[in-house]
Coordinates of C-alpha atoms and ligand atoms in Angstrom, one line a residue:
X1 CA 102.1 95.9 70.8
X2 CA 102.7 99.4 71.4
X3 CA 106.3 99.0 72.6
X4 CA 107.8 95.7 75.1
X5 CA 106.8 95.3 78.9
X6 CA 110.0 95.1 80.0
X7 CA 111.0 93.4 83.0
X8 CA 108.6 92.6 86.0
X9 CA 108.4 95.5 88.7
X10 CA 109.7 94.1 92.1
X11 CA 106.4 95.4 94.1
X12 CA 108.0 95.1 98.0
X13 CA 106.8 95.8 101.3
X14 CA 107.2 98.8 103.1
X15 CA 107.4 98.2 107.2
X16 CA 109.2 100.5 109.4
X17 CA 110.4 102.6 107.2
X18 CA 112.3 99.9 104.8
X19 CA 111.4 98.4 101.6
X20 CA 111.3 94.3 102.5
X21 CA 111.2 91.7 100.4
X22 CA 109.5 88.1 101.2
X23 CA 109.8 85.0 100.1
X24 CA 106.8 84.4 99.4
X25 CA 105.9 86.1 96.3
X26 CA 102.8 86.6 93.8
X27 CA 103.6 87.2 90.1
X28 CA 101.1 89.5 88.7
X29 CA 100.1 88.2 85.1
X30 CA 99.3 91.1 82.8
X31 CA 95.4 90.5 81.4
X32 CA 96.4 91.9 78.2
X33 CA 99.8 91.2 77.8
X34 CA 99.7 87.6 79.1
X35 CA 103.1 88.2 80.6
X36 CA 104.4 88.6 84.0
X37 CA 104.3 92.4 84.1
X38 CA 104.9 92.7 88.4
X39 CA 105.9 90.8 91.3
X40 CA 104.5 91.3 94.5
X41 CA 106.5 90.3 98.3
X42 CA 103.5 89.3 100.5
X43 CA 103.1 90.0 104.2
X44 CA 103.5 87.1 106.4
X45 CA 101.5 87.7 109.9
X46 CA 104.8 88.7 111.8
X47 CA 105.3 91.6 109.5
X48 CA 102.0 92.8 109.0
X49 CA 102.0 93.0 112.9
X50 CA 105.7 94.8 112.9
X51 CA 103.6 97.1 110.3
X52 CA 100.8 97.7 112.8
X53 CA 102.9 98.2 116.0
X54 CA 105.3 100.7 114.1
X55 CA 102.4 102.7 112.7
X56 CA 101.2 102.5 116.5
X57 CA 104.0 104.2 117.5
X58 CA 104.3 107.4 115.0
X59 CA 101.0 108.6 116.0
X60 CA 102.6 111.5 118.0
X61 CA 105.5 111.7 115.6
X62 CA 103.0 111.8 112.4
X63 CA 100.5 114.3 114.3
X64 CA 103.4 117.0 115.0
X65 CA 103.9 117.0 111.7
X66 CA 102.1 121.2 110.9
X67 CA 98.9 121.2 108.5
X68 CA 101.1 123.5 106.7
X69 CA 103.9 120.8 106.4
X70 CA 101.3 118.5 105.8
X71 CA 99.9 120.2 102.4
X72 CA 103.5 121.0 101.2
X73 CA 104.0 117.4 100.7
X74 CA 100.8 116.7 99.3
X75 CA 101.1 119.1 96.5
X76 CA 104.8 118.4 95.6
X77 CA 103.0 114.6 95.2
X78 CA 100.4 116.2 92.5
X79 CA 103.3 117.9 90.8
X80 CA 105.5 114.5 91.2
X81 CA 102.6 112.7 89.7
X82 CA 101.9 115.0 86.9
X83 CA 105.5 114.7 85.8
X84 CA 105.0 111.2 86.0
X85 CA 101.6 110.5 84.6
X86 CA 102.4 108.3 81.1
X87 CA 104.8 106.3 83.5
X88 CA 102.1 105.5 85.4
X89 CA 99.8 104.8 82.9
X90 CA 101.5 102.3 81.1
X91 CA 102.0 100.3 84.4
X92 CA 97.9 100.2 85.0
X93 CA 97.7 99.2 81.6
X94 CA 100.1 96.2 81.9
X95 CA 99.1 95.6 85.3
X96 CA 95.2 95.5 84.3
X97 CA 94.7 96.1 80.9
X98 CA 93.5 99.4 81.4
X99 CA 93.6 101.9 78.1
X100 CA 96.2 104.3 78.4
X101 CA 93.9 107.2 78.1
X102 CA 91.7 105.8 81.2
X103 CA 95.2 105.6 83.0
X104 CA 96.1 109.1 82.0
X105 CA 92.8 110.6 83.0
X106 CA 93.1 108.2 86.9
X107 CA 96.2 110.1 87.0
X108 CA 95.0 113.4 86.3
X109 CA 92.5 112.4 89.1
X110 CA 95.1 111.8 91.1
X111 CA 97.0 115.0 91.0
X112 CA 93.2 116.3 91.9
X113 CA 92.9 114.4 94.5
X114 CA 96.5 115.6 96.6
X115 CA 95.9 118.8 95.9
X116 CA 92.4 118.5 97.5
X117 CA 93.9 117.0 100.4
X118 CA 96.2 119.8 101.0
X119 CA 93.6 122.2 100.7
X120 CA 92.0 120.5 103.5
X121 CA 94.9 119.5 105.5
X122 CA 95.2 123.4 105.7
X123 CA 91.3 123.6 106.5
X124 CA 91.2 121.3 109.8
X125 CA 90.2 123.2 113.0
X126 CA 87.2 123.7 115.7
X127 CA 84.5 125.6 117.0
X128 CA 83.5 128.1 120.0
X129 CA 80.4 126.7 120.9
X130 CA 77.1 128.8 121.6
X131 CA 77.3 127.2 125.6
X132 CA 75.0 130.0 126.8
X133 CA 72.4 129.7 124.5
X134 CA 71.3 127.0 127.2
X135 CA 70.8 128.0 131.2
X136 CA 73.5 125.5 132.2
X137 CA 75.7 126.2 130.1
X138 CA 76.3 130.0 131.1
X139 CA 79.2 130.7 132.6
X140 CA 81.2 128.1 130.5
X141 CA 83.2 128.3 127.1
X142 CA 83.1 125.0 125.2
X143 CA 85.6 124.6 122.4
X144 CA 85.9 121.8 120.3
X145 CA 88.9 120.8 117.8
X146 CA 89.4 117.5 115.5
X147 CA 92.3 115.1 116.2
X148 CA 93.9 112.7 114.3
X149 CA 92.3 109.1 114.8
X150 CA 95.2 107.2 115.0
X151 CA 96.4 104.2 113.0
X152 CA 94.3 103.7 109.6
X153 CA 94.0 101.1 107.6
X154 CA 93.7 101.5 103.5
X155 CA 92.1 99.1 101.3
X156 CA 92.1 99.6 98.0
X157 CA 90.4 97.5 95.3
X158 CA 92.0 96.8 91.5
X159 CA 90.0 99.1 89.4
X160 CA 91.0 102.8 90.2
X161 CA 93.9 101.4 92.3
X162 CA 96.0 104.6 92.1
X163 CA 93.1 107.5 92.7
X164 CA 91.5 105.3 95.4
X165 CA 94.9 104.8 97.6
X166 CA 95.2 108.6 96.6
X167 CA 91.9 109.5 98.2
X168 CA 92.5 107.2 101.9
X169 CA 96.3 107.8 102.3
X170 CA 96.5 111.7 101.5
X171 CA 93.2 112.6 103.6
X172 CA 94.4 110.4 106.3
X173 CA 98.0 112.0 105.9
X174 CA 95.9 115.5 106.0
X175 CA 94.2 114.5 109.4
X176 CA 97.4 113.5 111.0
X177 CA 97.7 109.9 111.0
X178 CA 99.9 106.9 109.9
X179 CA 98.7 104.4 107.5
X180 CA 98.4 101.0 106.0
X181 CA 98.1 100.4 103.2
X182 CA 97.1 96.9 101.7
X183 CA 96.8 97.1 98.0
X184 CA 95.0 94.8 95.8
X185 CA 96.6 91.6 94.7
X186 CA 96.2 92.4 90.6
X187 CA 98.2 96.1 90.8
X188 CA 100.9 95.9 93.7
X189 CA 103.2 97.8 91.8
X190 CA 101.3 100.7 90.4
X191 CA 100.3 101.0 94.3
X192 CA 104.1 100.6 95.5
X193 CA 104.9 103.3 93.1
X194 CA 102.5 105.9 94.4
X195 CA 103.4 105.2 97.6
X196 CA 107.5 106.0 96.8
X197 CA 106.5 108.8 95.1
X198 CA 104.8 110.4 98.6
X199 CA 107.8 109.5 100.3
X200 CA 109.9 111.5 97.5
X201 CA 107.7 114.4 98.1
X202 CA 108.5 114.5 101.8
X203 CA 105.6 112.2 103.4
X204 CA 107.8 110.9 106.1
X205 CA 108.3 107.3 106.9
X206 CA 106.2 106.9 109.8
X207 CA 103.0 108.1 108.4
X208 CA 102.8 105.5 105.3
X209 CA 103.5 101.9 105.3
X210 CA 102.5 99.1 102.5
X211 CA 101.3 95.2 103.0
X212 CA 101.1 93.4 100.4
X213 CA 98.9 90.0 100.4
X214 CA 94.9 89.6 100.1
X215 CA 92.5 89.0 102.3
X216 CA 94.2 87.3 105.2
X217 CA 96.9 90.4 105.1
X218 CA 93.7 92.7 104.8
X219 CA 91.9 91.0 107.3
X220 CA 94.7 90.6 110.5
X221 CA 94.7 94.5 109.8
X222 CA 91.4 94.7 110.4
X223 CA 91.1 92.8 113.0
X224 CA 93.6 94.4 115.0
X225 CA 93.0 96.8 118.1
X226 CA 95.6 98.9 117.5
X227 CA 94.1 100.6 114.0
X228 CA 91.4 103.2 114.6
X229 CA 90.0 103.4 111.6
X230 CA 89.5 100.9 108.2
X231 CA 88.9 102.9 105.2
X232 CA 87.7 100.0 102.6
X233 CA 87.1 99.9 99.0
X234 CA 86.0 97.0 97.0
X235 CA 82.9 94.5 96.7
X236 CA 80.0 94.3 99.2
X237 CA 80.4 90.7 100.6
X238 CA 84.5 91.4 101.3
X239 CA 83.1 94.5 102.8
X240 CA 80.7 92.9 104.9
X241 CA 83.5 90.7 106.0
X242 CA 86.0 94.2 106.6
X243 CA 83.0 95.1 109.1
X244 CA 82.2 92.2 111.1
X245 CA 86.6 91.5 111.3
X246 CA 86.7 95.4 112.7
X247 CA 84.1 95.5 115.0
X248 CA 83.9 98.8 116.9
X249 CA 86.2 101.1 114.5
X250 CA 85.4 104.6 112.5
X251 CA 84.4 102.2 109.1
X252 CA 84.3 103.7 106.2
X253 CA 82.7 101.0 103.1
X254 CA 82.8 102.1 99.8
X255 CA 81.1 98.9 97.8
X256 CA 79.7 98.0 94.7
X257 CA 76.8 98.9 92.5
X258 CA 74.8 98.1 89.6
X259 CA 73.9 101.4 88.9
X260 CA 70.7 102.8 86.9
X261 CA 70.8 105.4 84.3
X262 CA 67.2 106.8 83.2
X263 CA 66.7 108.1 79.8
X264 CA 63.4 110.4 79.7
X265 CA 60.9 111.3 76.8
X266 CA 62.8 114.5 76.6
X267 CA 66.1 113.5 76.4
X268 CA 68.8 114.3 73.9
X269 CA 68.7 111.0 72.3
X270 CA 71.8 110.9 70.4
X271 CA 74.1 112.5 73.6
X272 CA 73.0 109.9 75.8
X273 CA 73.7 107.1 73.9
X274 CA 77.1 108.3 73.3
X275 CA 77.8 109.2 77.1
X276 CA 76.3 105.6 77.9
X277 CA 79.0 104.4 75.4
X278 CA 81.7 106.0 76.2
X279 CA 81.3 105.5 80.2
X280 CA 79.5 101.7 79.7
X281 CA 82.8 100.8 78.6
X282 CA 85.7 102.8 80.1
X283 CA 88.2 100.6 82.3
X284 CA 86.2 97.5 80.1
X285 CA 83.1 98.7 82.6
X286 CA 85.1 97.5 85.9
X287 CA 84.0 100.7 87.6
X288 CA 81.6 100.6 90.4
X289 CA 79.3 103.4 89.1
X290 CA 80.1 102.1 85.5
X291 CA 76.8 102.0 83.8
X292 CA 75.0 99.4 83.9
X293 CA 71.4 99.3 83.7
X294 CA 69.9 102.3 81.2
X295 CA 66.2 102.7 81.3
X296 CA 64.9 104.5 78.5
X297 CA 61.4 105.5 77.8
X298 CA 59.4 103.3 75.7
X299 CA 58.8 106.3 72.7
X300 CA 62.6 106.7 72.2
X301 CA 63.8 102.6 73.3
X302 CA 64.4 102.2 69.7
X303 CA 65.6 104.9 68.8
X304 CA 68.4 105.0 71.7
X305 CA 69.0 101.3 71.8
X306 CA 70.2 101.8 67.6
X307 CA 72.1 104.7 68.6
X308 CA 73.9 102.9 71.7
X309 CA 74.5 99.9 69.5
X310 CA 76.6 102.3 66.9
X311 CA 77.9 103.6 69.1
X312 CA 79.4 100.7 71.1
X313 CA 80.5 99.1 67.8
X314 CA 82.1 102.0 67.2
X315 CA 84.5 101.8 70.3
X316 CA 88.6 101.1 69.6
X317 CA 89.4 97.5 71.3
X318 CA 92.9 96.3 71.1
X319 CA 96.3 96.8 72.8
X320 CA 95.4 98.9 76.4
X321 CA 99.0 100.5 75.4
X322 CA 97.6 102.3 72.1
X323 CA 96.4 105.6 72.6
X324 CA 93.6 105.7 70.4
X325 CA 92.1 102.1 72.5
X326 CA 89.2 102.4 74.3
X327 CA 88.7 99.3 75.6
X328 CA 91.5 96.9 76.5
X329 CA 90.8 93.9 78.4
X330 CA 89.2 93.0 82.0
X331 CA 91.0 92.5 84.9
X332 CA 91.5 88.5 84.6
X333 CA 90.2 85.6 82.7
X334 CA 87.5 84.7 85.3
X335 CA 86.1 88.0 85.4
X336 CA 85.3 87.9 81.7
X337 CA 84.2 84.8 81.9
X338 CA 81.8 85.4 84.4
X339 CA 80.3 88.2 82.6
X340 CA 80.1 86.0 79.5
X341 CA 78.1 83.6 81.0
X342 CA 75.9 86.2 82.6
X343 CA 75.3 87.6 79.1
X344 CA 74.3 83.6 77.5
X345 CA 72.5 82.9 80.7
X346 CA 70.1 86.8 79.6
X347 CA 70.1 85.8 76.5
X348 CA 68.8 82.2 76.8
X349 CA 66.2 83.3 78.7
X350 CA 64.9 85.5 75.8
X351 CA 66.8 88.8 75.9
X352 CA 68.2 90.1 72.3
X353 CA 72.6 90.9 72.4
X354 CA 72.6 93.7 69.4
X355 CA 76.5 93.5 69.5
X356 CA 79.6 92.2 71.5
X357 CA 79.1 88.8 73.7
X358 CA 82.1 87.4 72.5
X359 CA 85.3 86.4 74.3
X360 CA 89.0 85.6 74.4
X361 CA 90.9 84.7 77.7
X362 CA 90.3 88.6 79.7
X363 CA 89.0 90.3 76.3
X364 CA 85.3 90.6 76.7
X365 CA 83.9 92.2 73.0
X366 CA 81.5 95.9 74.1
X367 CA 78.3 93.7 74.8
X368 CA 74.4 95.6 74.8
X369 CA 71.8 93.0 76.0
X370 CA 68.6 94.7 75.4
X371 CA 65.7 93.5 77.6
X372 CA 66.9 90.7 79.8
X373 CA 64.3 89.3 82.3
X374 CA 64.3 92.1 85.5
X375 CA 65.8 88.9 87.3
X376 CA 68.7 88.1 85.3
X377 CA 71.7 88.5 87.2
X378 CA 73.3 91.2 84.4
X379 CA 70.1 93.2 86.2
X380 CA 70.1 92.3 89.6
X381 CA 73.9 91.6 90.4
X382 CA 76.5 93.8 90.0
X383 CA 77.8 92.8 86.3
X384 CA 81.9 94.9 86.8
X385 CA 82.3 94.0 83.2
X386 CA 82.7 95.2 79.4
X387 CA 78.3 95.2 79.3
X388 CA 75.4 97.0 79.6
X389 CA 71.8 96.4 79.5
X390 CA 68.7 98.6 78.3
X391 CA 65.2 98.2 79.3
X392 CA 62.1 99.9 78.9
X393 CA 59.6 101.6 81.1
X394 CA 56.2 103.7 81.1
X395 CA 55.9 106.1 83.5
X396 CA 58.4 107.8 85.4
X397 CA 56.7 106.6 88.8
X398 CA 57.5 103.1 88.0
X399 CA 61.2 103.3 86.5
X400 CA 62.2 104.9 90.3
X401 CA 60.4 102.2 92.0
X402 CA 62.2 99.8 89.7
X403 CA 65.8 101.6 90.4
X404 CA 64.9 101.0 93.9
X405 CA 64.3 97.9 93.7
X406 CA 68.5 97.1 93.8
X407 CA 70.1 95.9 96.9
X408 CA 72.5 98.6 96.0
X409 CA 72.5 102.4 95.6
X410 CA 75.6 104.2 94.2
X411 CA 75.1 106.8 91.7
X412 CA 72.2 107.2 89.4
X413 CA 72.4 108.9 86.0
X414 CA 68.9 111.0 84.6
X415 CA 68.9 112.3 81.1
X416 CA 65.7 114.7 80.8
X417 CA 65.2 118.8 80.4
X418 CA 62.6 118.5 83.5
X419 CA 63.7 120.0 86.6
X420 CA 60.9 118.8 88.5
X421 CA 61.4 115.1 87.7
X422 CA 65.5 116.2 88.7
X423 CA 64.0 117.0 92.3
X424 CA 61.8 114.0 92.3
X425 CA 64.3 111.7 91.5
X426 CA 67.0 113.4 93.6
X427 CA 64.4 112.5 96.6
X428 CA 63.3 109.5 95.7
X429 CA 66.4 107.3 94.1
X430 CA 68.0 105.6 96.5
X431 CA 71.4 106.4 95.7
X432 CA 74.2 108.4 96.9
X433 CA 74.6 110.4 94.3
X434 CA 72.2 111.3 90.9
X435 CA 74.1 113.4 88.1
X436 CA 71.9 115.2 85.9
X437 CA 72.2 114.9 81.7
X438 CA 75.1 112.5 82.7
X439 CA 75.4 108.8 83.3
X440 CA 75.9 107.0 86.4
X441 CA 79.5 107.0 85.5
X442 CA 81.1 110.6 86.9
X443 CA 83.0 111.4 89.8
X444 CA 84.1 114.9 90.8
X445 CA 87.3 114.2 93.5
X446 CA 86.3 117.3 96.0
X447 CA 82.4 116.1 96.1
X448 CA 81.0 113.6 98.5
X449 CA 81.1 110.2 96.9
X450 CA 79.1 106.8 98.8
X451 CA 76.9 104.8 98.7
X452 CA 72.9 103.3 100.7
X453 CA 72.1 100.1 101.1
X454 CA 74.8 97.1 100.4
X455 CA 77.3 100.1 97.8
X456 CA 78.4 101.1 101.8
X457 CA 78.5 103.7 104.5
X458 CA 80.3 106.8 104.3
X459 CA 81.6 109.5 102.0
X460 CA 84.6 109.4 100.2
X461 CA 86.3 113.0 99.4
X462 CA 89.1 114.3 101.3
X463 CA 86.9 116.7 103.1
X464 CA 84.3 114.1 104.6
X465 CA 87.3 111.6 104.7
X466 CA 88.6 113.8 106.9
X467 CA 86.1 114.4 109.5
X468 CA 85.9 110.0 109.5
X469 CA 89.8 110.0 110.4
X470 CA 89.7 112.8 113.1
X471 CA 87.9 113.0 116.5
X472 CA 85.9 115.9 117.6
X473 CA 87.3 116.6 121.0
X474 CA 85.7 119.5 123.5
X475 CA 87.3 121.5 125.9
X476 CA 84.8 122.8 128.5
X477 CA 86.1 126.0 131.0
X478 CA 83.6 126.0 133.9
X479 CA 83.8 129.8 135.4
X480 CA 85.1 131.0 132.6
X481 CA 82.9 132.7 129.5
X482 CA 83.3 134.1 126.9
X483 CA 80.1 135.2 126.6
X484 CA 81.3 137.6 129.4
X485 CA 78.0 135.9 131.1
X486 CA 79.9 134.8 134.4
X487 CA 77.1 132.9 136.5
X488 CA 75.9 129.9 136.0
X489 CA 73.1 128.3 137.8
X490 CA 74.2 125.1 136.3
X491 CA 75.9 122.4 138.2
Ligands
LIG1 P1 87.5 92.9 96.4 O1 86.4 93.0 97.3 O2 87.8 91.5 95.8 O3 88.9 93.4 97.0 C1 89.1 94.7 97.4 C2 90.3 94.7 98.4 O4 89.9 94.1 99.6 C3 91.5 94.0 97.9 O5 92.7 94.7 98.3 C4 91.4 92.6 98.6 O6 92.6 92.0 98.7 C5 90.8 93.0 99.9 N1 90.0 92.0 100.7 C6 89.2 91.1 100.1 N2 88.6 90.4 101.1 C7 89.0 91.0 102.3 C8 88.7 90.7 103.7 N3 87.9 89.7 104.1 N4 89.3 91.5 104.6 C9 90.1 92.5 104.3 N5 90.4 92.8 103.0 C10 89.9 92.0 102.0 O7 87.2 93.9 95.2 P2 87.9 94.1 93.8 O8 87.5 93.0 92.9 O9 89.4 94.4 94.0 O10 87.3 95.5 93.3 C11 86.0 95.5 92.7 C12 84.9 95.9 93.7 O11 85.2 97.2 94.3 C13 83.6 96.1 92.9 O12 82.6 95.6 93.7 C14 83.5 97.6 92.9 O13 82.2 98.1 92.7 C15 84.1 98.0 94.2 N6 84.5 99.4 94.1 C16 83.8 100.4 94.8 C17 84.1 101.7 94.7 C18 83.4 102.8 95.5 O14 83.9 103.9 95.6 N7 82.2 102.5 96.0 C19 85.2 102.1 93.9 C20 85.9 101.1 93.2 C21 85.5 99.8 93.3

């Protein structure tokens, strides 16, 4: 070990403006560790509704709060949570067995993400609209402006649970709104943490509040007709669930994947595998643009699937507290074992495991599975673990087809020198998102992030996040132009 866990964080409530505790309590089992590392006080119903009401009634309190205002607390957060990034780190490591350096670069992310926010918390405004451009229209001025939504809800999944609640609760803080946070079961305490640290840097108490508990908690907030908005990130069947619970709310869905990376003819062999590597198997591969599925072109498969291998056996596993680690452990003991099973299942039914595939309790050994059957559910499922798999393909026709053929549609990754096959694949993938001589696996925080198909609706960034927790409202003046047009023949 790297140094002791200490004692277990006390990972409370927040309702109305006080830190609560409840008897009812969840001890949060460190993956790594194999030590009770937090504790988490769940919700019962009658506070998450004490949560919901209060939030209800700071909507006027939290909108009068000045964009300017608004941004000065968001940036002290990214300077709070620079000064306070190892802290942080070490608590997602013992929380979920995430490597330091993974932690350390969420944080970083983090910082990124606030200051984004504030940029756009000073960016929110309206528009003049061209009213006479259209015969009824002369003779009017319409002016539109975006208001805060009202209540939102945040859920936030384990994996990134620090730059995800970053992204909901500062662009719905930008926009004007209170929120609720509900953070996931396996990291209450790194989420409690972020959450005092906004309050330190001025958020007041009526725009954040945190319920702890899992789906029940998540779903009564859901359900509820006082929230205006659920912003929701974690797998696609709990998502369908957020959706149906919510009915009629602004939803935004940010799901899973089992995302593609395409490695072409022309391809710099040697970079790709290492970028496959080192983002295969970052977080143990619990990332939901994580690669997953690399198709390489059948004249360099062998080449790339030997370099890969090296690569992967190359990786640091151990202690998630050691700096040099690069893999730690996953997130629990079923989660690994699922992904174990998963890899026997491939490689019963013919595919060839070049390294890894080996397991102890959350500790999943860097697995490559090289040509599993297209069916096998390390292809066709989302896999969230410590594996990849490489197939082969022909022509570049056919590899998109096959991309397509997933019920999901993240992020892509294309490794080639040909800028026409970019624009091609750019159109045809059906994805979110394609980076170019990259993998699947990067994120920039100020871009739109989302996904097609079942990996969601919506776009994650504070500046689309924004325009999904305000309302466009328009003011029409009949009479009065300033076009200086004054009749209309309108009615
Ligand atoms: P999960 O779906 O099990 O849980 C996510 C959150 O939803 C947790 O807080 C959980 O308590 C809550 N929840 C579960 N069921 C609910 C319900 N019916 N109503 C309301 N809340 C409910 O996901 P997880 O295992 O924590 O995270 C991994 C998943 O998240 C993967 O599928 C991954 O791809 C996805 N993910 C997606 C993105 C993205 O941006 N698209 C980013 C990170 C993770």
């Amino acid at each position: 070990m790297a140094d002791e866990p200490g004692e277990p964080v006390e990972a409370r409530c927040l309702v109305a403006g006080e830190w609560r505790t409840s008897r009812d309590r969840a001890e949060r089992v460190g993956p790594y560790t194999r030590r009770v590392v937090s504790v988490g006080h769940l919700a019962d119903p009658a506070m998450v509704d004490e949560a919901l009401a209060y939030a209800h009634r700071s909507r006027a309190t939290v909108e009068r709060v000045s964009p300017a205002a608004r941004a000065a607390v968001l940036e002290r957060a990214a300077d709070l949570v620079d000064a306070q990034r190892d802290e942080f780190a070490r608590l997602l490591a013992l929380e979920l067995g995430k490597p330091i350096k993974d932690g350390r670069g969420e944080m970083v992310r983090v910082a990124d993400t606030l200051r984004v926010s504030a940029a756009e918390a000073r960016r929110i405004g309206g528009e003049v609209l061209p009213t006479a451009g259209w015969e009824r229209g002369v003779g009017t001025t319409a002016m539109t402006y975006r208001a805060p939504v009202g209540v939102v809800v945040a859920i936030t999944p384990f994996n990134a649970p620090a730059n995800l609640l970053a992204h909901k609760l500062a662009a719905s803080f930008a926009a004007g709104n209170p929120t609720i946070v509900k953070p996931p079961p396996q990291a209450p305490a790194v989420s409690v943490r972020l959450v005092a640290l906004l309050l330190d840097a001025g958020m007041p108490p009526e725009a954040v509040q945190v319920v702890q508990g899992g789906a029940e908690v998540g779903s009564r907030l859901c359900a509820s007709p006082l929230v205006s908005a659920v912003s929701f990130t974690g797998s696609a069947g709990a998502g369908a669930a957020v959706a149906r619970t919510a009915g009629p709310k602004r939803l935004v869905l940010e799901l899973g994947g089992n995302a593609a990376t395409i490695v072409c003819e022309d391809a710099d062999i040697e970079a790709a595998a290492a970028m496959s590597a080192a983002t295969g198997f970052s977080n143990s591969g619990q990332s939901c643009i994580s690669v997953q599925r690399i198709y390489v072109h059948t004249s360099v498969f062998d080449g790339f699937t030997e370099a890969l291998t090296a690569a992967v056996r190359g990786l640091r596993v151990g202690d998630p507290l050691e700096a040099a680690t690069d893999v730690g452990s996953m997130v629990d003991d079923q989660a690994a074992s699922r992904v174990e099973t998963w890899i026997k299942e491939a490689a019963a039914a013919g595919a060839t495991v070049t390294c890894g595939g080996t397991r102890d309790g959350a500790r999943l050994a860097p697995t490559v599975v090289c040509e599993p059957d297209p069916g096998a559910a390390l292809v066709a499922e989302e896999a969230f673990g410590a594996v990849v798999v490489v197939l082969r393909y022909e022509s570049f026709d056919d590899v998109v087809e096959v991309c397509n053929q997933s019920r999901f549609g993240l992020q892509a990754g294309l490794f080639t020198q040909n800028l026409a096959r970019v624009f091609e694949a750019w159109r045809r993938l059906e994805v979110g998102g394609l980076v170019v001589n990259g993998t699947s696996n990067f994120r920039l925080d100020h871009v739109p992030f989302g996904g097609v198909k079942d990996s969601g609706i919506g776009r994650e960034s504070p500046r689309w996040m924004i325009d999904d927790y305000t309302v466009t409202k328009t003011l029409l003046l009949r009479g009065m132009s300033i076009w200086g047009d004054e009749t209309s023949s309108g009615m």
